[in-house]
Amino acid sequence: MGEKEEEVEKKGKHKGKHDKPKPWDEDPNIDHWKIEKFDPSWNEGGMLEVSSFSTLFPKYLEKKLPEVWPSVKSALKEYGIVGELNLNEGTMTVSTTRKTKDPYIIIKARDLIRLLSRSVPAPHAIKILDDEVQCDIIKIASLVRNKEKFVKRRQQIIGPNNSTLKALEILTGCYIVGSTVAAMGSFKGLKQIRRIVEDCMQNKMHPIYHIKVLMIKKELEKDPALANENWDRFLPKFKKKTAKRKKVKSKEKKTYTPFPPPPQPSKIDLQLESGEYFLTNKKKLEKKWLEKQEKQAEKTAENKRKREAAFLPPEEPTQKIPEEAGIDNSEVAALAKSLKRKAKEFGQQKFSEDINPEAYIATSGEPPFRKKKSKRSKADE
């Protein structure tokens, strides 16, 4: 009996002792994720106590809020909520009345004024009063300390021409305001947006990689055969690449000596060593003038050399000497003699060839060729 009592005591101390299976947990006809619209008949008596929330708004919204407040006030009046705008104190207040039936609508009204203070346009902010729409305000200022990194990473969320922000809105089905990251939509979409924003601001993953994963998941949702399967094999795995940092050169540690370094000689000490200290002012000026003249002479000589360098002719390319090319002088001389001999023989052979004189003398049968006189020459005669 004692053992059974100890087991009962242990079970009683268990944290989830009330988490017993309910008969409606496994009922296939019940959709646990469905949000039912509130019916006023559920709370006919209304609210017994007055609940109110107020929030501050920035100074630059003092001109904009009075223009849109009538539409906000009329939207709240439908649910039995009273809204007040105090421009002197810079606050917006919402409170319940006797006509309020829905007890959760005051939380929705609180979210409405919070969104308005975060520069969300009034037509979009009023949609938060619907039961199916939720909101999430992600405070990104506390995630990054360095201002330059904060601006750079926030720009990654927005993207060029708001392209990244629009892609996230399409894939998650939520409305996002990029400056303060205030999102409106379903619970699933808000969870995805919070994860993307936090990963970007903490430099864990760029939003473009999250967009790729969401696009693949959207395509996989269309296939009913993959509804109960694990999608990890289809999703890409991205590795974080860190930029290589330059290696800091380690300085050589000097040997420790208890004695201080020797004192450096002063200007007067140097003058004493060179003997300049004992010179008169006149001699000192003469010395300085001579040094100046020497420097000027060196400078003028250098400038003259530079000017004359432009008029110097370029060096002509020298032919290789036969010795440098690896040929002996004797071989070159023998080659030249053989070429001269061959040229002489060829000239004698050409001179001794038989010449046919008939080719150069006109035959007796043919009359000699004469030029015809032109008509002008006859007229002149």
PDB file of C-alpha atoms in Angstrom, residues 81-352:
ATOM      1  CA  ILE A  81     -15.548  51.137 -28.120  1.00  0.00           C
ATOM      2  CA  VAL A  82     -14.864  54.826 -27.454  1.00  0.00           C
ATOM      3  CA  GLY A  83     -11.683  56.402 -28.872  1.00  0.00           C
ATOM      4  CA  GLU A  84     -10.122  59.700 -27.799  1.00  0.00           C
ATOM      5  CA  LEU A  85      -7.284  61.688 -29.384  1.00  0.00           C
ATOM      6  CA  ASN A  86      -5.414  64.130 -27.142  1.00  0.00           C
ATOM      7  CA  LEU A  87      -3.070  66.353 -29.146  1.00  0.00           C
ATOM      8  CA  ASN A  88      -1.858  68.288 -26.095  1.00  0.00           C
ATOM      9  CA  GLU A  89      -0.510  65.190 -24.332  1.00  0.00           C
ATOM     10  CA  GLY A  90       0.166  63.288 -27.578  1.00  0.00           C
ATOM     11  CA  THR A  91      -1.890  60.203 -26.638  1.00  0.00           C
ATOM     12  CA  MET A  92      -4.587  57.968 -28.115  1.00  0.00           C
ATOM     13  CA  THR A  93      -6.997  56.228 -25.735  1.00  0.00           C
ATOM     14  CA  VAL A  94      -9.583  53.478 -26.256  1.00  0.00           C
ATOM     15  CA  SER A  95     -12.043  52.240 -23.597  1.00  0.00           C
ATOM     16  CA  THR A  96     -15.055  49.932 -23.317  1.00  0.00           C
ATOM     17  CA  THR A  97     -18.680  51.022 -22.706  1.00  0.00           C
ATOM     18  CA  ARG A  98     -21.924  49.369 -21.642  1.00  0.00           C
ATOM     19  CA  LYS A  99     -22.638  48.565 -25.268  1.00  0.00           C
ATOM     20  CA  THR A 100     -19.444  46.494 -25.635  1.00  0.00           C
ATOM     21  CA  LYS A 101     -20.299  42.803 -26.051  1.00  0.00           C
ATOM     22  CA  ASP A 102     -17.059  41.209 -27.238  1.00  0.00           C
ATOM     23  CA  PRO A 103     -14.567  41.089 -24.332  1.00  0.00           C
ATOM     24  CA  TYR A 104     -11.566  40.640 -26.659  1.00  0.00           C
ATOM     25  CA  ILE A 105     -12.376  43.670 -28.845  1.00  0.00           C
ATOM     26  CA  ILE A 106     -10.561  46.004 -26.403  1.00  0.00           C
ATOM     27  CA  ILE A 107      -7.307  44.111 -27.124  1.00  0.00           C
ATOM     28  CA  LYS A 108      -7.984  44.592 -30.844  1.00  0.00           C
ATOM     29  CA  ALA A 109      -8.608  48.324 -30.260  1.00  0.00           C
ATOM     30  CA  ARG A 110      -5.320  48.545 -28.337  1.00  0.00           C
ATOM     31  CA  ASP A 111      -3.519  46.974 -31.335  1.00  0.00           C
ATOM     32  CA  LEU A 112      -5.250  49.490 -33.611  1.00  0.00           C
ATOM     33  CA  ILE A 113      -3.861  52.550 -31.796  1.00  0.00           C
ATOM     34  CA  ARG A 114      -0.431  50.905 -31.555  1.00  0.00           C
ATOM     35  CA  LEU A 115      -0.403  50.407 -35.338  1.00  0.00           C
ATOM     36  CA  LEU A 116      -1.497  54.009 -35.919  1.00  0.00           C
ATOM     37  CA  SER A 117       1.360  55.249 -33.728  1.00  0.00           C
ATOM     38  CA  ARG A 118       3.737  53.128 -35.863  1.00  0.00           C
ATOM     39  CA  SER A 119       2.744  55.068 -39.045  1.00  0.00           C
ATOM     40  CA  VAL A 120       0.512  52.304 -40.443  1.00  0.00           C
ATOM     41  CA  PRO A 121      -2.124  53.856 -42.771  1.00  0.00           C
ATOM     42  CA  ALA A 122      -5.563  54.074 -41.160  1.00  0.00           C
ATOM     43  CA  PRO A 123      -7.443  52.008 -43.842  1.00  0.00           C
ATOM     44  CA  HIS A 124      -5.066  49.082 -43.226  1.00  0.00           C
ATOM     45  CA  ALA A 125      -4.951  49.532 -39.438  1.00  0.00           C
ATOM     46  CA  ILE A 126      -8.774  49.357 -39.131  1.00  0.00           C
ATOM     47  CA  LYS A 127      -8.697  45.809 -40.575  1.00  0.00           C
ATOM     48  CA  ILE A 128      -7.165  44.598 -37.282  1.00  0.00           C
ATOM     49  CA  LEU A 129     -10.664  44.748 -35.740  1.00  0.00           C
ATOM     50  CA  ASP A 130     -11.634  41.656 -37.797  1.00  0.00           C
ATOM     51  CA  ASP A 131     -11.340  38.345 -35.945  1.00  0.00           C
ATOM     52  CA  GLU A 132      -9.243  36.713 -38.672  1.00  0.00           C
ATOM     53  CA  VAL A 133      -6.591  39.443 -38.767  1.00  0.00           C
ATOM     54  CA  GLN A 134      -3.797  39.628 -36.175  1.00  0.00           C
ATOM     55  CA  CYS A 135      -0.805  41.933 -35.811  1.00  0.00           C
ATOM     56  CA  ASP A 136       2.793  41.729 -34.650  1.00  0.00           C
ATOM     57  CA  ILE A 137       5.160  44.651 -34.012  1.00  0.00           C
ATOM     58  CA  ILE A 138       8.803  43.553 -34.196  1.00  0.00           C
ATOM     59  CA  LYS A 139      11.174  45.912 -32.387  1.00  0.00           C
ATOM     60  CA  ILE A 140      14.366  45.704 -34.454  1.00  0.00           C
ATOM     61  CA  ALA A 141      16.205  48.626 -32.837  1.00  0.00           C
ATOM     62  CA  SER A 142      17.281  46.509 -29.846  1.00  0.00           C
ATOM     63  CA  LEU A 143      18.628  43.655 -32.016  1.00  0.00           C
ATOM     64  CA  VAL A 144      21.602  45.601 -33.442  1.00  0.00           C
ATOM     65  CA  ARG A 145      23.771  48.070 -31.547  1.00  0.00           C
ATOM     66  CA  ASN A 146      25.900  49.455 -34.371  1.00  0.00           C
ATOM     67  CA  LYS A 147      23.940  52.104 -36.316  1.00  0.00           C
ATOM     68  CA  GLU A 148      25.648  51.404 -39.669  1.00  0.00           C
ATOM     69  CA  LYS A 149      24.926  47.663 -39.425  1.00  0.00           C
ATOM     70  CA  PHE A 150      21.332  48.411 -38.371  1.00  0.00           C
ATOM     71  CA  VAL A 151      20.682  50.590 -41.449  1.00  0.00           C
ATOM     72  CA  LYS A 152      22.338  48.068 -43.777  1.00  0.00           C
ATOM     73  CA  ARG A 153      20.372  45.075 -42.454  1.00  0.00           C
ATOM     74  CA  ARG A 154      17.078  46.978 -42.409  1.00  0.00           C
ATOM     75  CA  GLN A 155      17.677  47.828 -46.073  1.00  0.00           C
ATOM     76  CA  GLN A 156      18.115  44.089 -46.766  1.00  0.00           C
ATOM     77  CA  ILE A 157      14.576  43.501 -45.426  1.00  0.00           C
ATOM     78  CA  ILE A 158      13.129  46.309 -47.573  1.00  0.00           C
ATOM     79  CA  GLY A 159      15.184  45.502 -50.706  1.00  0.00           C
ATOM     80  CA  PRO A 160      15.679  47.631 -53.843  1.00  0.00           C
ATOM     81  CA  ASN A 161      12.425  49.489 -54.658  1.00  0.00           C
ATOM     82  CA  ASN A 162      10.653  47.525 -51.832  1.00  0.00           C
ATOM     83  CA  SER A 163      11.012  44.320 -53.893  1.00  0.00           C
ATOM     84  CA  THR A 164      11.933  42.041 -50.946  1.00  0.00           C
ATOM     85  CA  LEU A 165       9.095  43.460 -48.832  1.00  0.00           C
ATOM     86  CA  LYS A 166       6.545  42.897 -51.641  1.00  0.00           C
ATOM     87  CA  ALA A 167       7.763  39.304 -52.125  1.00  0.00           C
ATOM     88  CA  LEU A 168       7.321  38.598 -48.400  1.00  0.00           C
ATOM     89  CA  GLU A 169       3.810  40.111 -48.477  1.00  0.00           C
ATOM     90  CA  ILE A 170       2.795  37.851 -51.397  1.00  0.00           C
ATOM     91  CA  LEU A 171       4.273  34.642 -49.919  1.00  0.00           C
ATOM     92  CA  THR A 172       3.084  35.130 -46.312  1.00  0.00           C
ATOM     93  CA  GLY A 173      -0.207  36.900 -47.087  1.00  0.00           C
ATOM     94  CA  CYS A 174       0.546  39.687 -44.584  1.00  0.00           C
ATOM     95  CA  TYR A 175       0.722  43.465 -44.825  1.00  0.00           C
ATOM     96  CA  ILE A 176       4.133  44.797 -43.707  1.00  0.00           C
ATOM     97  CA  VAL A 177       5.336  48.310 -42.932  1.00  0.00           C
ATOM     98  CA  GLY A 178       9.096  48.228 -43.473  1.00  0.00           C
ATOM     99  CA  SER A 179      10.304  51.179 -41.408  1.00  0.00           C
ATOM    100  CA  THR A 180       9.266  49.716 -38.020  1.00  0.00           C
ATOM    101  CA  VAL A 181       8.366  46.164 -39.183  1.00  0.00           C
ATOM    102  CA  ALA A 182       4.711  46.168 -38.176  1.00  0.00           C
ATOM    103  CA  ALA A 183       2.944  43.175 -39.774  1.00  0.00           C
ATOM    104  CA  MET A 184      -0.753  42.277 -40.120  1.00  0.00           C
ATOM    105  CA  GLY A 185      -2.159  38.922 -41.190  1.00  0.00           C
ATOM    106  CA  SER A 186      -2.675  35.332 -40.032  1.00  0.00           C
ATOM    107  CA  PHE A 187      -0.790  33.685 -37.165  1.00  0.00           C
ATOM    108  CA  LYS A 188       1.164  31.460 -39.561  1.00  0.00           C
ATOM    109  CA  GLY A 189       2.290  34.387 -41.735  1.00  0.00           C
ATOM    110  CA  LEU A 190       3.253  36.519 -38.717  1.00  0.00           C
ATOM    111  CA  LYS A 191       5.371  33.676 -37.326  1.00  0.00           C
ATOM    112  CA  GLN A 192       7.239  33.401 -40.646  1.00  0.00           C
ATOM    113  CA  ILE A 193       7.820  37.169 -40.861  1.00  0.00           C
ATOM    114  CA  ARG A 194       9.175  37.375 -37.294  1.00  0.00           C
ATOM    115  CA  ARG A 195      11.630  34.564 -38.020  1.00  0.00           C
ATOM    116  CA  ILE A 196      12.802  36.179 -41.288  1.00  0.00           C
ATOM    117  CA  VAL A 197      13.257  39.625 -39.709  1.00  0.00           C
ATOM    118  CA  GLU A 198      15.109  38.342 -36.650  1.00  0.00           C
ATOM    119  CA  ASP A 199      17.428  36.142 -38.760  1.00  0.00           C
ATOM    120  CA  CYS A 200      18.260  39.126 -40.976  1.00  0.00           C
ATOM    121  CA  MET A 201      18.884  41.587 -38.139  1.00  0.00           C
ATOM    122  CA  GLN A 202      21.043  39.032 -36.264  1.00  0.00           C
ATOM    123  CA  ASN A 203      22.960  38.328 -39.494  1.00  0.00           C
ATOM    124  CA  LYS A 204      21.978  34.629 -39.509  1.00  0.00           C
ATOM    125  CA  MET A 205      20.407  34.456 -42.982  1.00  0.00           C
ATOM    126  CA  HIS A 206      19.579  36.899 -45.788  1.00  0.00           C
ATOM    127  CA  PRO A 207      15.815  37.340 -46.484  1.00  0.00           C
ATOM    128  CA  ILE A 208      16.270  36.229 -50.120  1.00  0.00           C
ATOM    129  CA  TYR A 209      17.092  32.676 -48.964  1.00  0.00           C
ATOM    130  CA  HIS A 210      13.940  32.576 -46.832  1.00  0.00           C
ATOM    131  CA  ILE A 211      11.961  33.714 -49.882  1.00  0.00           C
ATOM    132  CA  LYS A 212      13.393  30.795 -51.915  1.00  0.00           C
ATOM    133  CA  VAL A 213      12.331  28.320 -49.193  1.00  0.00           C
ATOM    134  CA  LEU A 214       8.809  29.832 -49.004  1.00  0.00           C
ATOM    135  CA  MET A 215       8.420  29.604 -52.802  1.00  0.00           C
ATOM    136  CA  ILE A 216       9.376  25.904 -52.755  1.00  0.00           C
ATOM    137  CA  LYS A 217       6.960  25.236 -49.872  1.00  0.00           C
ATOM    138  CA  LYS A 218       4.150  26.973 -51.743  1.00  0.00           C
ATOM    139  CA  GLU A 219       4.693  24.685 -54.738  1.00  0.00           C
ATOM    140  CA  LEU A 220       4.835  21.580 -52.501  1.00  0.00           C
ATOM    141  CA  GLU A 221       1.516  22.525 -50.860  1.00  0.00           C
ATOM    142  CA  LYS A 222      -0.209  22.122 -54.226  1.00  0.00           C
ATOM    143  CA  ASP A 223       0.700  18.400 -54.366  1.00  0.00           C
ATOM    144  CA  PRO A 224      -1.715  16.388 -52.118  1.00  0.00           C
ATOM    145  CA  ALA A 225       0.561  13.323 -52.282  1.00  0.00           C
ATOM    146  CA  LEU A 226       3.240  15.185 -50.258  1.00  0.00           C
ATOM    147  CA  ALA A 227       0.826  16.430 -47.563  1.00  0.00           C
ATOM    148  CA  ASN A 228       1.963  13.900 -44.908  1.00  0.00           C
ATOM    149  CA  GLU A 229       5.638  13.642 -45.949  1.00  0.00           C
ATOM    150  CA  ASN A 230       8.737  15.399 -44.727  1.00  0.00           C
ATOM    151  CA  TRP A 231       9.796  18.261 -47.052  1.00  0.00           C
ATOM    152  CA  ASP A 232      13.397  18.604 -45.830  1.00  0.00           C
ATOM    153  CA  ARG A 233      14.740  16.695 -48.842  1.00  0.00           C
ATOM    154  CA  PHE A 234      13.186  19.260 -51.204  1.00  0.00           C
ATOM    155  CA  LEU A 235      14.320  22.364 -49.329  1.00  0.00           C
ATOM    156  CA  PRO A 236      17.761  23.877 -50.042  1.00  0.00           C
ATOM    157  CA  LYS A 237      20.391  23.995 -47.320  1.00  0.00           C
ATOM    158  CA  PHE A 238      22.322  27.235 -47.153  1.00  0.00           C
ATOM    159  CA  LYS A 239      25.693  27.528 -45.504  1.00  0.00           C
ATOM    160  CA  LYS A 240      26.746  30.776 -43.922  1.00  0.00           C
ATOM    161  CA  LYS A 241      29.842  32.198 -45.596  1.00  0.00           C
ATOM    162  CA  THR A 242      31.951  34.460 -43.486  1.00  0.00           C
ATOM    163  CA  ALA A 243      34.290  36.898 -45.202  1.00  0.00           C
ATOM    164  CA  LYS A 244      37.948  36.131 -44.748  1.00  0.00           C
ATOM    165  CA  ARG A 245      39.574  38.586 -42.426  1.00  0.00           C
ATOM    166  CA  LYS A 246      43.086  39.807 -42.831  1.00  0.00           C
ATOM    167  CA  LYS A 247      45.537  38.192 -40.499  1.00  0.00           C
ATOM    168  CA  VAL A 248      46.901  40.654 -38.015  1.00  0.00           C
ATOM    169  CA  LYS A 249      50.657  40.567 -37.948  1.00  0.00           C
ATOM    170  CA  SER A 250      51.800  39.756 -34.461  1.00  0.00           C
ATOM    171  CA  LYS A 251      54.390  42.159 -33.167  1.00  0.00           C
ATOM    172  CA  GLU A 252      57.588  40.674 -31.826  1.00  0.00           C
ATOM    173  CA  LYS A 253      57.729  40.970 -28.099  1.00  0.00           C
ATOM    174  CA  LYS A 254      60.747  42.891 -26.933  1.00  0.00           C
ATOM    175  CA  THR A 255      62.821  41.544 -24.110  1.00  0.00           C
ATOM    176  CA  TYR A 256      61.930  43.165 -20.824  1.00  0.00           C
ATOM    177  CA  THR A 257      64.594  45.357 -19.283  1.00  0.00           C
ATOM    178  CA  PRO A 258      64.119  47.041 -15.927  1.00  0.00           C
ATOM    179  CA  PHE A 259      66.238  50.010 -16.996  1.00  0.00           C
ATOM    180  CA  PRO A 260      64.668  52.912 -18.920  1.00  0.00           C
ATOM    181  CA  PRO A 261      65.875  53.702 -22.461  1.00  0.00           C
ATOM    182  CA  PRO A 262      68.794  56.139 -22.770  1.00  0.00           C
ATOM    183  CA  PRO A 263      67.738  59.786 -23.175  1.00  0.00           C
ATOM    184  CA  GLN A 264      67.821  61.190 -26.715  1.00  0.00           C
ATOM    185  CA  PRO A 265      70.304  64.059 -27.340  1.00  0.00           C
ATOM    186  CA  SER A 266      68.690  67.489 -27.473  1.00  0.00           C
ATOM    187  CA  LYS A 267      69.226  70.109 -30.196  1.00  0.00           C
ATOM    188  CA  ILE A 268      71.806  71.964 -28.081  1.00  0.00           C
ATOM    189  CA  ASP A 269      73.720  68.712 -27.464  1.00  0.00           C
ATOM    190  CA  LEU A 270      73.933  68.077 -31.213  1.00  0.00           C
ATOM    191  CA  GLN A 271      75.169  71.630 -31.810  1.00  0.00           C
ATOM    192  CA  LEU A 272      77.824  71.181 -29.128  1.00  0.00           C
ATOM    193  CA  GLU A 273      79.037  67.956 -30.751  1.00  0.00           C
ATOM    194  CA  SER A 274      79.329  69.555 -34.212  1.00  0.00           C
ATOM    195  CA  GLY A 275      80.825  72.798 -32.834  1.00  0.00           C
ATOM    196  CA  GLU A 276      78.020  74.911 -34.294  1.00  0.00           C
ATOM    197  CA  TYR A 277      77.001  76.131 -30.864  1.00  0.00           C
ATOM    198  CA  PHE A 278      80.188  78.249 -30.551  1.00  0.00           C
ATOM    199  CA  LEU A 279      79.797  79.965 -33.952  1.00  0.00           C
ATOM    200  CA  THR A 280      78.690  83.584 -34.212  1.00  0.00           C
ATOM    201  CA  ASN A 281      75.339  84.531 -35.717  1.00  0.00           C
ATOM    202  CA  LYS A 282      77.036  85.847 -38.855  1.00  0.00           C
ATOM    203  CA  LYS A 283      78.856  82.561 -39.485  1.00  0.00           C
ATOM    204  CA  LYS A 284      75.704  80.592 -38.826  1.00  0.00           C
ATOM    205  CA  LEU A 285      73.816  82.630 -41.454  1.00  0.00           C
ATOM    206  CA  GLU A 286      76.703  82.161 -43.917  1.00  0.00           C
ATOM    207  CA  LYS A 287      76.623  78.406 -43.351  1.00  0.00           C
ATOM    208  CA  LYS A 288      72.881  78.263 -43.904  1.00  0.00           C
ATOM    209  CA  TRP A 289      73.209  80.361 -47.067  1.00  0.00           C
ATOM    210  CA  LEU A 290      75.949  78.039 -48.443  1.00  0.00           C
ATOM    211  CA  GLU A 291      73.828  74.969 -47.733  1.00  0.00           C
ATOM    212  CA  LYS A 292      70.900  76.617 -49.507  1.00  0.00           C
ATOM    213  CA  GLN A 293      73.076  77.464 -52.540  1.00  0.00           C
ATOM    214  CA  GLU A 294      74.324  73.853 -52.742  1.00  0.00           C
ATOM    215  CA  LYS A 295      70.770  72.516 -52.680  1.00  0.00           C
ATOM    216  CA  GLN A 296      69.710  74.979 -55.407  1.00  0.00           C
ATOM    217  CA  ALA A 297      72.681  73.976 -57.586  1.00  0.00           C
ATOM    218  CA  GLU A 298      71.811  70.283 -57.222  1.00  0.00           C
ATOM    219  CA  LYS A 299      68.178  70.991 -58.049  1.00  0.00           C
ATOM    220  CA  THR A 300      69.008  73.066 -61.170  1.00  0.00           C
ATOM    221  CA  ALA A 301      71.431  70.376 -62.420  1.00  0.00           C
ATOM    222  CA  GLU A 302      68.784  67.720 -61.960  1.00  0.00           C
ATOM    223  CA  ASN A 303      66.130  69.782 -63.804  1.00  0.00           C
ATOM    224  CA  LYS A 304      68.587  70.468 -66.658  1.00  0.00           C
ATOM    225  CA  ARG A 305      69.344  66.759 -66.971  1.00  0.00           C
ATOM    226  CA  LYS A 306      65.642  65.993 -67.162  1.00  0.00           C
ATOM    227  CA  ARG A 307      65.091  68.610 -69.922  1.00  0.00           C
ATOM    228  CA  GLU A 308      68.053  67.366 -71.979  1.00  0.00           C
ATOM    229  CA  ALA A 309      66.893  63.756 -71.656  1.00  0.00           C
ATOM    230  CA  ALA A 310      63.984  64.555 -73.977  1.00  0.00           C
ATOM    231  CA  PHE A 311      66.404  65.551 -76.817  1.00  0.00           C
ATOM    232  CA  LEU A 312      68.702  62.516 -76.589  1.00  0.00           C
ATOM    233  CA  PRO A 313      68.365  60.144 -79.605  1.00  0.00           C
ATOM    234  CA  PRO A 314      67.152  56.650 -78.859  1.00  0.00           C
ATOM    235  CA  GLU A 315      69.656  53.846 -78.907  1.00  0.00           C
ATOM    236  CA  GLU A 316      69.721  51.962 -82.215  1.00  0.00           C
ATOM    237  CA  PRO A 317      69.401  48.191 -82.066  1.00  0.00           C
ATOM    238  CA  THR A 318      72.858  46.629 -82.656  1.00  0.00           C
ATOM    239  CA  GLN A 319      73.201  43.531 -84.813  1.00  0.00           C
ATOM    240  CA  LYS A 320      74.590  40.445 -83.235  1.00  0.00           C
ATOM    241  CA  ILE A 321      78.293  39.835 -83.822  1.00  0.00           C
ATOM    242  CA  PRO A 322      78.989  36.417 -85.394  1.00  0.00           C
ATOM    243  CA  GLU A 323      81.000  35.410 -82.358  1.00  0.00           C
ATOM    244  CA  GLU A 324      78.025  36.107 -80.127  1.00  0.00           C
ATOM    245  CA  ALA A 325      75.767  34.106 -82.452  1.00  0.00           C
ATOM    246  CA  GLY A 326      78.066  31.074 -82.078  1.00  0.00           C
ATOM    247  CA  ILE A 327      79.715  31.149 -85.606  1.00  0.00           C
ATOM    248  CA  ASP A 328      83.489  31.366 -86.160  1.00  0.00           C
ATOM    249  CA  ASN A 329      85.061  34.133 -88.357  1.00  0.00           C
ATOM    250  CA  SER A 330      86.783  31.489 -90.517  1.00  0.00           C
ATOM    251  CA  GLU A 331      83.450  29.899 -91.470  1.00  0.00           C
ATOM    252  CA  VAL A 332      82.009  33.282 -92.438  1.00  0.00           C
ATOM    253  CA  ALA A 333      85.008  34.117 -94.660  1.00  0.00           C
ATOM    254  CA  ALA A 334      84.863  30.726 -96.449  1.00  0.00           C
ATOM    255  CA  LEU A 335      81.135  31.208 -97.071  1.00  0.00           C
ATOM    256  CA  ALA A 336      81.693  34.689 -98.554  1.00  0.00           C
ATOM    257  CA  LYS A 337      84.443  33.407-100.932  1.00  0.00           C
ATOM    258  CA  SER A 338      82.275  30.563-102.222  1.00  0.00           C
ATOM    259  CA  LEU A 339      79.409  32.980-102.942  1.00  0.00           C
ATOM    260  CA  LYS A 340      81.723  35.364-104.885  1.00  0.00           C
ATOM    261  CA  ARG A 341      83.112  32.493-106.969  1.00  0.00           C
ATOM    262  CA  LYS A 342      79.663  31.240-107.867  1.00  0.00           C
ATOM    263  CA  ALA A 343      78.531  34.728-108.881  1.00  0.00           C
ATOM    264  CA  LYS A 344      81.591  35.167-111.147  1.00  0.00           C
ATOM    265  CA  GLU A 345      81.055  31.791-112.877  1.00  0.00           C
ATOM    266  CA  PHE A 346      77.405  32.623-113.475  1.00  0.00           C
ATOM    267  CA  GLY A 347      78.335  35.964-115.123  1.00  0.00           C
ATOM    268  CA  GLN A 348      80.895  34.393-117.461  1.00  0.00           C
ATOM    269  CA  GLN A 349      78.468  31.671-118.512  1.00  0.00           C
ATOM    270  CA  LYS A 350      75.833  34.233-119.431  1.00  0.00           C
ATOM    271  CA  PHE A 351      78.278  36.300-121.496  1.00  0.00           C
ATOM    272  CA  SER A 352      79.503  33.270-123.493  1.00  0.00           C
TER     273      SER A 352
END
